[in-house]
């Protein structure tokens, strides 16, 4: 198969990691894979995959709405797809999902698939909701399949008339489960925590999230004072990078508890940070079903997470984590303090986390499921649009998928 993946941004965040895992698996399975991303990207991340994939940057493809640039990016994508003639176009993220699917339709691509990592019309103002929903419904007319990261995402799509039930496939966002289950503390943890060498580890709260406004780092920093008042030596670790870094840095500088907060940026071993934490937190206002929640669980840590669509599929309140109201960051901070003060309860939640069945979040399970969706879509494509390349027909006829252990 010839497969094009289109992303709005290529940063170190969940949807990008999900997409790159699929791209690399598909390339190793013998498919031709082209990754197209927009203006915002992490050069190191791009370089890390450029040897295995063809990667193209479209500088006119940006996250915010900009009709002149959006039209230009649409034209670039149409030309690229007509030149490359892929069998599958798989779009990800909101802007690339709209522009990319419309471009694929214009280029007469036989199979157009959209990955629903997050929905842009959830938890926004009424005008934004109407605009985003109208655009999503337009693109949905040309979409042959949706790959949803959670059942919650699927249900919201169907409730808003985005595709039919048989077009939606729930595929959890995979990662290396064993890596998190078997992790140990980082080397020299005192350097991360800002404590003296040999000093006992203070209570640690970890927020592992890209620095984006919807993750609500600023709001949690503002609410974190109530945690410090109850546990004075606590440390809050903020691990991640992103466009909201200046706002987060400013919030830390304004906080009277700045000495308790450590912003450590992107960390290439997040599993070790989870191992170091006593409580993990995610205070997002909009998500799909972020795999960081599953990483917290795989690492066997008590966690406090916002009530997001689909969260109940895996986080059971009071059993393997705490689910806080999505609209109340202060409640999340209160729950964190309660857990730090109540060690038996915290240990019980950590035990529940370790017992959670996360098998459907494995890398192999995700990549196999995605390829099954591709084959199903190609088999159902109109005869005139089906690929004629014998290599592709042979691929469709192969028996096991052969992605195990990639």
Steps between C-alpha positions, in 0.01 A plus 500: 500500500598864452389690809501873576459620858418869548556678833447863591794504743790265564580560866570267791140426594262205504338523158839546333652204687198290400538601135875442489463154652257410221724652233808309615310173528357543150842579354651193664213294363602597148257781422606832347428767759502878464453722806384857435496751785444871542706799606539407868738212555774377728819478290641218710183296471484558125864395460445184705251360246630651176725200439210257505230710333458763235418820686366822347444833677221733382572840651154629407327229706450656843293424808298823511235594248645706213299486176782621270751252642241222521415540132870496408561187713199335335650564155839365608341184636295443185811527282701275731230231505449512123874462448546222755167319436459329838248226569428628852491851642481492878454840665555591864421806717232757425643734236683229304189287532288761319748629242656159440173317439371768265829489309486119479147524360615751239789271409265198459668287766310169534522468879476800734528427872496738796652433841285649776749585773301802619190688385534876446134582573501364858529747792521812281271800450180472297640687197813283491291189548278585202799581278697187590197273481405632156853436373510151654167407342621615161817291525305203637314471167826392336629282786481124454605411856568664835754359744398619848736486797209424734140390509420846637637666186296262286180578687550877473562469126185295447291731720609788277433314173865452405497172311294185550558238772661255258756763395635546853772274640631538856876443510678590822819705481776246553832517685761265649321375813799314646714812484270673749421198716867427566638854533736620772576846632709738287867526581577782746136583571602782734604704195146478363342577836730783605604328823839425650679176413418235759197688630186283531269525199215745563143418387489536121208596276554449127313661210620338177345705220588712199505871585172603336223721644245217497721300740445777762847512651447864596172429677651208689800708607258761634310230693813324621537733797240300691717190459810681630308637798419144607829333392767775518790299353307368198646534149300544181684375190376636167641284220435596140559761233270705282379844393366594844845492664521882545158508672595210727833658591321826580250320722783338694674835546177652634434215740595550866583128495742514206767314702270198510455487122753361252451530125734247345398513131490197278642187666595203282423252779151592623460157658775587749322821596180305566699257715631794704155652553268437795197641318456571128256758366341603170274807514411539131177659388497328157652166399416181320606222734859604567739213533684681779210381718586142404870569555421613855305176551767283335754661734285400799440849632198660662374773271251786484355565155234728356168348402547482123299313235588132523701522825262257670615232254815457704513728808256380766445765764617377838632172356806584291492881503302813581283666234458872571237729342631630167390854579666517845881500511483590869325169569786317331751679723294411809494135394879504455548636853257244641696216341835630623363513855329159483768244423279186540246639251779602263651152520161341432456707184854417391422132543184543294705672232742207478209257460335695215480308173682718246562234235306693232743791543799295386687614189439181306127506571472859378699453180324178403159657554587803286618279215180295519300822458711593195441164335128511567472847348698406190297185447178702514620780270315537170649274230612798292695639795662179621878475473620304199858444617550124546723574799203664671264215415755257640521710817124488542507122467777437756406292801650593825576872518855433616535807723581316824801625691590781264 
